Amino acid sequence: MQTVRQLDALRGAVATWRAAGERVALVPTMGALHDGHMALVEAAKRAAQRVVVSIFVNPKQFGPNEDLAQYPRKELADSRMLAAAGVDLLWLPPVETMYPAGFATNISVGGVSEVLDGAHRPGHFDGVATVVAKLFNQVRPDVALFGEKDWQQLAVIRRLVADLDLDLEIQGVMTQREDDGLALSSRNAYLTPEDRAQAVALPRALGLVERTIAKSGDSEAALAQAREILTAAGFDIDYVTLADAETLGDPIEGRAMRLLAAARIGGTRLIDNIPVTTSEYG
Ligand code: PAF
């Protein structure tokens, strides 16, 4: 695996593959890799002959009171995992390459960025859209892969790509979970053993809502029950809600729906989401 920190070296490597007619996949990450990221890498290997993984802890997507300084950084372990998985190139851009002095551009995707996590984390999705657009332009992949755990992020990126006619395919990859159902996330590392034991209430509450809606269609009662379960487990809830799977606005009959939640336990903010498969939503 090549490890590259200079933009011209990245472009040279990708140009060589392209000249040989090879498809290139990009897996953008912020490092602290876990099996969820490795599932993205495996999907990337199926989608293209060459796989680039980027690691960049993007300051623009962290709010002033968020965990930028504490965000786990594990470059050596990450690099070993990626090499063992058969990744071709690890792109490690320095912050000066991503945001050189004078950098003044902000990409803001309206609508889908403004609700749910966008409302709770002002500026977060602008930071994501801006860095992802830069990564797409640096690597110029044929396909880029993102985890469905960050469903709203995936929806924002799909909107960005459609709106700007970016010439690449976006693939979402199913959320990877621990045996008890907790979605894999780099932030799970912050959980104390006590919080970790309670955290399983999040996927359980979502599963309960999904089953209740499938049976009775009474979404309001099911959502209220989920909020009770989460509060009893010690969560401080940002939202538990049903939304249109693409726009993240209110559900519309006949269109795909998603059940999404964000809640804090012991200071750690967890998010999760699952599909809801019924045309009735109460
Ligand atoms: O999902 C992430 O790890 C980040 O939001 C991303 C897409 C790499 C942008 O910094």
CSV table of C-alpha atoms and ligand atoms in Angstrom, one decimal:
chain,number,residue,atom,x,y,z
A,1,MET,CA,0.0,0.0,0.0
A,2,GLN,CA,1.3,3.5,-0.9
A,3,THR,CA,1.0,6.1,1.8
A,4,VAL,CA,0.7,9.5,0.2
A,5,ARG,CA,0.7,13.0,1.8
A,6,GLN,CA,1.3,15.2,-1.3
A,7,LEU,CA,-1.5,16.0,-3.8
A,8,ASP,CA,0.7,15.7,-6.9
A,9,ALA,CA,1.8,12.1,-5.8
A,10,LEU,CA,-1.9,11.2,-5.3
A,11,ARG,CA,-2.8,12.5,-8.7
A,12,GLY,CA,0.2,10.7,-10.3
A,13,ALA,CA,-0.8,7.3,-8.8
A,14,VAL,CA,-4.5,7.7,-9.9
A,15,ALA,CA,-3.5,8.9,-13.4
A,16,THR,CA,-1.4,5.7,-13.8
A,17,TRP,CA,-4.3,3.5,-12.9
A,18,ARG,CA,-6.7,5.4,-15.2
A,19,ALA,CA,-4.2,5.1,-18.1
A,20,ALA,CA,-4.4,1.3,-17.5
A,21,GLY,CA,-8.2,1.5,-17.7
A,22,GLU,CA,-8.7,0.7,-14.0
A,23,ARG,CA,-11.7,1.9,-12.0
A,24,VAL,CA,-11.0,3.7,-8.8
A,25,ALA,CA,-13.0,3.7,-5.5
A,26,LEU,CA,-12.6,6.1,-2.7
A,27,VAL,CA,-13.5,5.5,1.0
A,28,PRO,CA,-13.3,8.8,2.8
A,29,THR,CA,-12.8,8.4,6.6
A,30,MET,CA,-11.6,10.3,9.7
A,31,GLY,CA,-9.6,7.3,10.9
A,32,ALA,CA,-9.9,5.3,14.1
A,33,LEU,CA,-11.0,2.5,11.8
A,34,HIS,CA,-13.3,-0.3,12.9
A,35,ASP,CA,-15.1,-3.1,11.1
A,36,GLY,CA,-17.7,-0.7,9.8
A,37,HIS,CA,-14.9,1.1,7.8
A,38,MET,CA,-13.5,-2.3,6.7
A,39,ALA,CA,-16.9,-3.2,5.3
A,40,LEU,CA,-16.6,-0.1,3.2
A,41,VAL,CA,-13.2,-1.2,2.0
A,42,GLU,CA,-14.5,-4.7,1.1
A,43,ALA,CA,-17.4,-3.1,-0.8
A,44,ALA,CA,-14.9,-0.8,-2.5
A,45,LYS,CA,-12.8,-3.7,-3.6
A,46,ARG,CA,-15.9,-5.3,-5.2
A,47,ALA,CA,-16.7,-2.0,-7.0
A,48,ALA,CA,-13.3,-1.1,-8.5
A,49,GLN,CA,-9.9,-2.4,-9.3
A,50,ARG,CA,-8.2,0.2,-7.2
A,51,VAL,CA,-9.1,1.4,-3.7
A,52,VAL,CA,-8.0,4.7,-2.1
A,53,VAL,CA,-8.8,5.3,1.6
A,54,SER,CA,-8.5,8.9,2.9
A,55,ILE,CA,-8.0,9.7,6.6
A,56,PHE,CA,-8.5,13.3,7.5
A,57,VAL,CA,-10.0,14.5,10.8
A,58,ASN,CA,-11.9,17.4,9.3
A,59,PRO,CA,-11.9,20.4,11.6
A,60,LYS,CA,-14.7,22.1,9.6
A,61,GLN,CA,-17.3,19.5,10.6
A,62,PHE,CA,-16.8,19.9,14.4
A,63,GLY,CA,-18.7,22.5,16.3
A,64,PRO,CA,-16.9,24.8,18.8
A,65,ASN,CA,-18.0,22.5,21.7
A,66,GLU,CA,-17.5,19.2,20.0
A,67,ASP,CA,-14.8,16.6,20.3
A,68,LEU,CA,-12.2,17.6,17.6
A,69,ALA,CA,-9.2,17.6,20.1
A,70,GLN,CA,-10.3,14.3,21.7
A,71,TYR,CA,-11.3,12.6,18.4
A,72,PRO,CA,-9.4,9.3,18.4
A,73,ARG,CA,-6.3,9.3,16.1
A,74,LYS,CA,-4.7,5.9,15.4
A,75,GLU,CA,-2.6,6.4,12.2
A,76,LEU,CA,-0.3,3.4,12.6
A,77,ALA,CA,-3.0,0.9,13.5
A,78,ASP,CA,-5.3,2.3,10.8
A,79,SER,CA,-2.5,2.0,8.2
A,80,ARG,CA,-1.7,-1.6,9.2
A,81,MET,CA,-5.4,-2.6,8.9
A,82,LEU,CA,-5.7,-1.0,5.5
A,83,ALA,CA,-2.6,-2.6,4.1
A,84,ALA,CA,-3.7,-6.0,5.4
A,85,ALA,CA,-7.1,-5.5,3.7
A,86,GLY,CA,-5.4,-4.9,0.3
A,87,VAL,CA,-6.0,-1.1,0.0
A,88,ASP,CA,-3.9,0.4,-2.8
A,89,LEU,CA,-3.3,3.9,-1.5
A,90,LEU,CA,-3.8,5.7,1.8
A,91,TRP,CA,-4.3,9.4,1.3
A,92,LEU,CA,-3.3,11.4,4.4
A,93,PRO,CA,-3.6,15.0,3.4
A,94,PRO,CA,-2.1,17.6,5.8
A,95,VAL,CA,-4.5,20.2,7.0
A,96,GLU,CA,-2.5,22.9,5.0
A,97,THR,CA,-3.4,20.9,1.8
A,98,MET,CA,-7.1,20.8,2.7
A,99,TYR,CA,-7.4,24.3,4.1
A,100,PRO,CA,-4.4,26.4,2.9
A,101,ALA,CA,-4.1,30.0,4.1
A,102,GLY,CA,-6.8,32.1,2.4
A,103,PHE,CA,-9.2,29.1,2.0
A,104,ALA,CA,-12.7,30.8,1.7
A,105,THR,CA,-15.1,28.3,0.2
A,106,ASN,CA,-18.0,26.8,2.0
A,107,ILE,CA,-20.4,24.2,0.3
A,108,SER,CA,-23.8,24.3,1.9
A,109,VAL,CA,-26.4,21.8,0.7
A,110,GLY,CA,-29.8,23.2,1.5
A,111,GLY,CA,-32.9,21.3,2.8
A,112,VAL,CA,-31.5,17.9,3.6
A,113,SER,CA,-28.7,19.5,5.6
A,114,GLU,CA,-30.9,21.7,7.7
A,115,VAL,CA,-33.0,19.2,9.7
A,116,LEU,CA,-32.2,16.6,12.4
A,117,ASP,CA,-28.4,16.5,12.9
A,118,GLY,CA,-28.1,19.7,10.8
A,119,ALA,CA,-30.3,21.5,13.3
A,120,HIS,CA,-28.5,20.1,16.3
A,121,ARG,CA,-25.0,20.6,14.9
A,122,PRO,CA,-25.0,23.9,13.0
A,123,GLY,CA,-22.4,24.0,10.2
A,124,HIS,CA,-21.6,20.3,10.5
A,125,PHE,CA,-22.9,19.3,7.1
A,126,ASP,CA,-21.3,22.3,5.4
A,127,GLY,CA,-18.0,21.0,6.8
A,128,VAL,CA,-18.8,17.5,5.5
A,129,ALA,CA,-19.9,18.7,2.0
A,130,THR,CA,-16.9,21.0,1.7
A,131,VAL,CA,-14.3,18.3,2.6
A,132,VAL,CA,-16.0,15.6,0.6
A,133,ALA,CA,-16.2,17.8,-2.5
A,134,LYS,CA,-12.4,18.5,-2.1
A,135,LEU,CA,-11.7,14.8,-1.6
A,136,PHE,CA,-13.7,13.9,-4.7
A,137,ASN,CA,-11.8,16.5,-6.7
A,138,GLN,CA,-8.4,15.4,-5.4
A,139,VAL,CA,-9.0,11.6,-6.0
A,140,ARG,CA,-11.5,11.8,-8.9
A,141,PRO,CA,-12.9,8.4,-8.1
A,142,ASP,CA,-15.4,6.5,-10.2
A,143,VAL,CA,-17.2,5.4,-7.0
A,144,ALA,CA,-17.2,6.6,-3.4
A,145,LEU,CA,-18.5,4.6,-0.5
A,146,PHE,CA,-20.2,5.8,2.7
A,147,GLY,CA,-21.7,4.0,5.7
A,148,GLU,CA,-25.5,4.0,6.1
A,149,LYS,CA,-25.0,4.6,9.8
A,150,ASP,CA,-24.5,8.3,8.9
A,151,TRP,CA,-27.7,8.2,6.9
A,152,GLN,CA,-28.2,12.0,6.7
A,153,GLN,CA,-24.6,12.5,5.7
A,154,LEU,CA,-25.2,10.0,2.8
A,155,ALA,CA,-28.3,11.9,1.8
A,156,VAL,CA,-26.4,15.2,1.8
A,157,ILE,CA,-23.6,13.7,-0.3
A,158,ARG,CA,-26.1,12.2,-2.8
A,159,ARG,CA,-27.8,15.7,-3.1
A,160,LEU,CA,-24.4,17.4,-3.5
A,161,VAL,CA,-23.3,14.9,-6.3
A,162,ALA,CA,-26.7,15.3,-8.1
A,163,ASP,CA,-26.8,19.1,-7.8
A,164,LEU,CA,-23.2,19.7,-9.0
A,165,ASP,CA,-23.3,17.0,-11.7
A,166,LEU,CA,-20.3,15.3,-10.1
A,167,ASP,CA,-19.3,12.4,-12.3
A,168,LEU,CA,-19.1,9.6,-9.8
A,169,GLU,CA,-21.3,6.9,-8.2
A,170,ILE,CA,-22.2,7.0,-4.5
A,171,GLN,CA,-22.7,3.7,-2.8
A,172,GLY,CA,-24.2,3.3,0.7
A,173,VAL,CA,-23.0,0.3,2.7
A,174,MET,CA,-25.1,-1.3,5.4
A,175,THR,CA,-24.5,-0.4,9.0
A,176,GLN,CA,-22.2,-2.9,10.8
A,177,ARG,CA,-23.3,-3.8,14.3
A,178,GLU,CA,-21.9,-5.4,17.5
A,179,ASP,CA,-23.5,-8.7,18.4
A,180,ASP,CA,-26.0,-6.9,20.7
A,181,GLY,CA,-27.0,-4.5,17.9
A,182,LEU,CA,-25.1,-1.4,18.8
A,183,ALA,CA,-23.9,0.3,15.5
A,184,LEU,CA,-20.1,0.4,15.1
A,185,SER,CA,-18.8,3.9,15.5
A,186,SER,CA,-15.4,5.5,16.3
A,187,ARG,CA,-17.2,7.3,19.1
A,188,ASN,CA,-18.2,4.1,20.9
A,189,ALA,CA,-14.6,4.2,22.2
A,190,TYR,CA,-15.7,7.1,24.5
A,191,LEU,CA,-18.3,4.9,26.3
A,192,THR,CA,-17.6,3.7,29.8
A,193,PRO,CA,-18.5,0.1,30.5
A,194,GLU,CA,-21.7,1.3,32.2
A,195,ASP,CA,-22.7,3.5,29.3
A,196,ARG,CA,-21.8,0.8,26.8
A,197,ALA,CA,-24.2,-1.6,28.7
A,198,GLN,CA,-27.0,1.0,28.4
A,199,ALA,CA,-26.2,2.0,24.8
A,200,VAL,CA,-27.9,-1.1,23.4
A,201,ALA,CA,-31.2,0.5,24.3
A,202,LEU,CA,-30.7,2.7,21.2
A,203,PRO,CA,-30.9,-0.1,18.5
A,204,ARG,CA,-33.5,-1.9,20.6
A,205,ALA,CA,-35.8,1.1,20.8
A,206,LEU,CA,-35.5,1.6,17.0
A,207,GLY,CA,-36.3,-2.1,16.4
A,208,LEU,CA,-39.3,-1.8,18.6
A,209,VAL,CA,-40.7,1.2,16.7
A,210,GLU,CA,-40.0,-0.5,13.4
A,211,ARG,CA,-41.9,-3.6,14.5
A,212,THR,CA,-44.8,-1.7,16.0
A,213,ILE,CA,-45.3,0.4,12.9
A,214,ALA,CA,-45.2,-2.7,10.7
A,215,LYS,CA,-47.9,-4.2,12.8
A,216,SER,CA,-50.2,-1.3,13.7
A,217,GLY,CA,-49.0,1.7,11.7
A,218,ASP,CA,-49.3,3.8,14.9
A,219,SER,CA,-46.0,5.7,14.6
A,220,GLU,CA,-46.7,8.3,17.3
A,221,ALA,CA,-47.3,5.8,20.0
A,222,ALA,CA,-44.3,3.8,18.9
A,223,LEU,CA,-42.0,6.8,18.9
A,224,ALA,CA,-43.3,7.9,22.3
A,225,GLN,CA,-42.5,4.4,23.6
A,226,ALA,CA,-39.0,4.5,22.1
A,227,ARG,CA,-38.3,7.9,23.8
A,228,GLU,CA,-39.4,6.4,27.2
A,229,ILE,CA,-37.1,3.4,26.7
A,230,LEU,CA,-34.1,5.7,25.9
A,231,THR,CA,-34.8,8.1,28.7
A,232,ALA,CA,-35.1,5.1,31.2
A,233,ALA,CA,-31.7,3.9,29.9
A,234,GLY,CA,-30.1,7.3,30.8
A,235,PHE,CA,-30.1,8.8,27.3
A,236,ASP,CA,-30.6,12.5,26.7
A,237,ILE,CA,-32.5,12.5,23.4
A,238,ASP,CA,-31.8,14.9,20.5
A,239,TYR,CA,-34.4,13.3,18.2
A,240,VAL,CA,-36.1,10.0,17.5
A,241,THR,CA,-38.1,10.5,14.3
A,242,LEU,CA,-39.5,9.1,11.1
A,243,ALA,CA,-38.4,10.9,7.9
A,244,ASP,CA,-38.5,10.7,4.2
A,245,ALA,CA,-35.4,8.5,3.4
A,246,GLU,CA,-34.1,10.9,0.7
A,247,THR,CA,-35.0,14.4,1.8
A,248,LEU,CA,-35.1,13.8,5.6
A,249,GLY,CA,-38.3,15.9,5.6
A,250,ASP,CA,-41.7,14.6,6.8
A,251,PRO,CA,-42.6,11.1,5.6
A,252,ILE,CA,-44.6,11.0,2.4
A,253,GLU,CA,-47.0,8.1,1.7
A,254,GLY,CA,-45.6,5.8,-0.9
A,255,ARG,CA,-42.0,6.9,-0.5
A,256,ALA,CA,-39.2,5.1,1.4
A,257,MET,CA,-39.0,6.1,5.1
A,258,ARG,CA,-36.2,6.0,7.6
A,259,LEU,CA,-36.3,5.9,11.4
A,260,LEU,CA,-33.5,8.0,12.8
A,261,ALA,CA,-32.3,8.8,16.3
A,262,ALA,CA,-29.6,10.8,18.0
A,263,ALA,CA,-29.1,10.7,21.7
A,264,ARG,CA,-26.3,11.3,24.3
A,265,ILE,CA,-25.3,8.9,27.0
A,266,GLY,CA,-22.7,9.9,29.5
A,267,GLY,CA,-21.6,12.8,27.2
A,268,THR,CA,-21.2,10.5,24.1
A,269,ARG,CA,-23.5,11.4,21.3
A,270,LEU,CA,-24.7,8.3,19.4
A,271,ILE,CA,-26.7,8.1,16.2
A,272,ASP,CA,-28.5,5.3,14.5
A,273,ASN,CA,-31.1,4.6,11.9
A,274,ILE,CA,-33.0,1.8,10.2
A,275,PRO,CA,-35.4,1.5,7.3
A,276,VAL,CA,-39.2,1.3,8.0
A,277,THR,CA,-41.1,-0.8,5.5
A,278,THR,CA,-44.7,0.1,5.5
A,279,SER,CA,-46.8,2.5,3.6
A,280,GLU,CA,-48.8,3.4,6.7
A,281,TYR,CA,-47.2,5.8,9.1
A,282,GLY,CA,-50.0,6.6,11.6
B,1,PAF,O1,-18.1,9.9,7.9
B,1,PAF,C1,-16.9,10.4,8.1
B,1,PAF,O2,-16.0,9.8,8.6
B,1,PAF,C2,-16.7,11.9,7.7
B,1,PAF,O3,-17.8,12.6,7.9
B,1,PAF,C3,-16.2,12.0,6.2
B,1,PAF,C4,-17.3,11.6,5.2
B,1,PAF,C5,-14.9,11.3,6.1
B,1,PAF,C6,-16.0,13.5,6.0
B,1,PAF,O4,-15.0,14.0,6.8
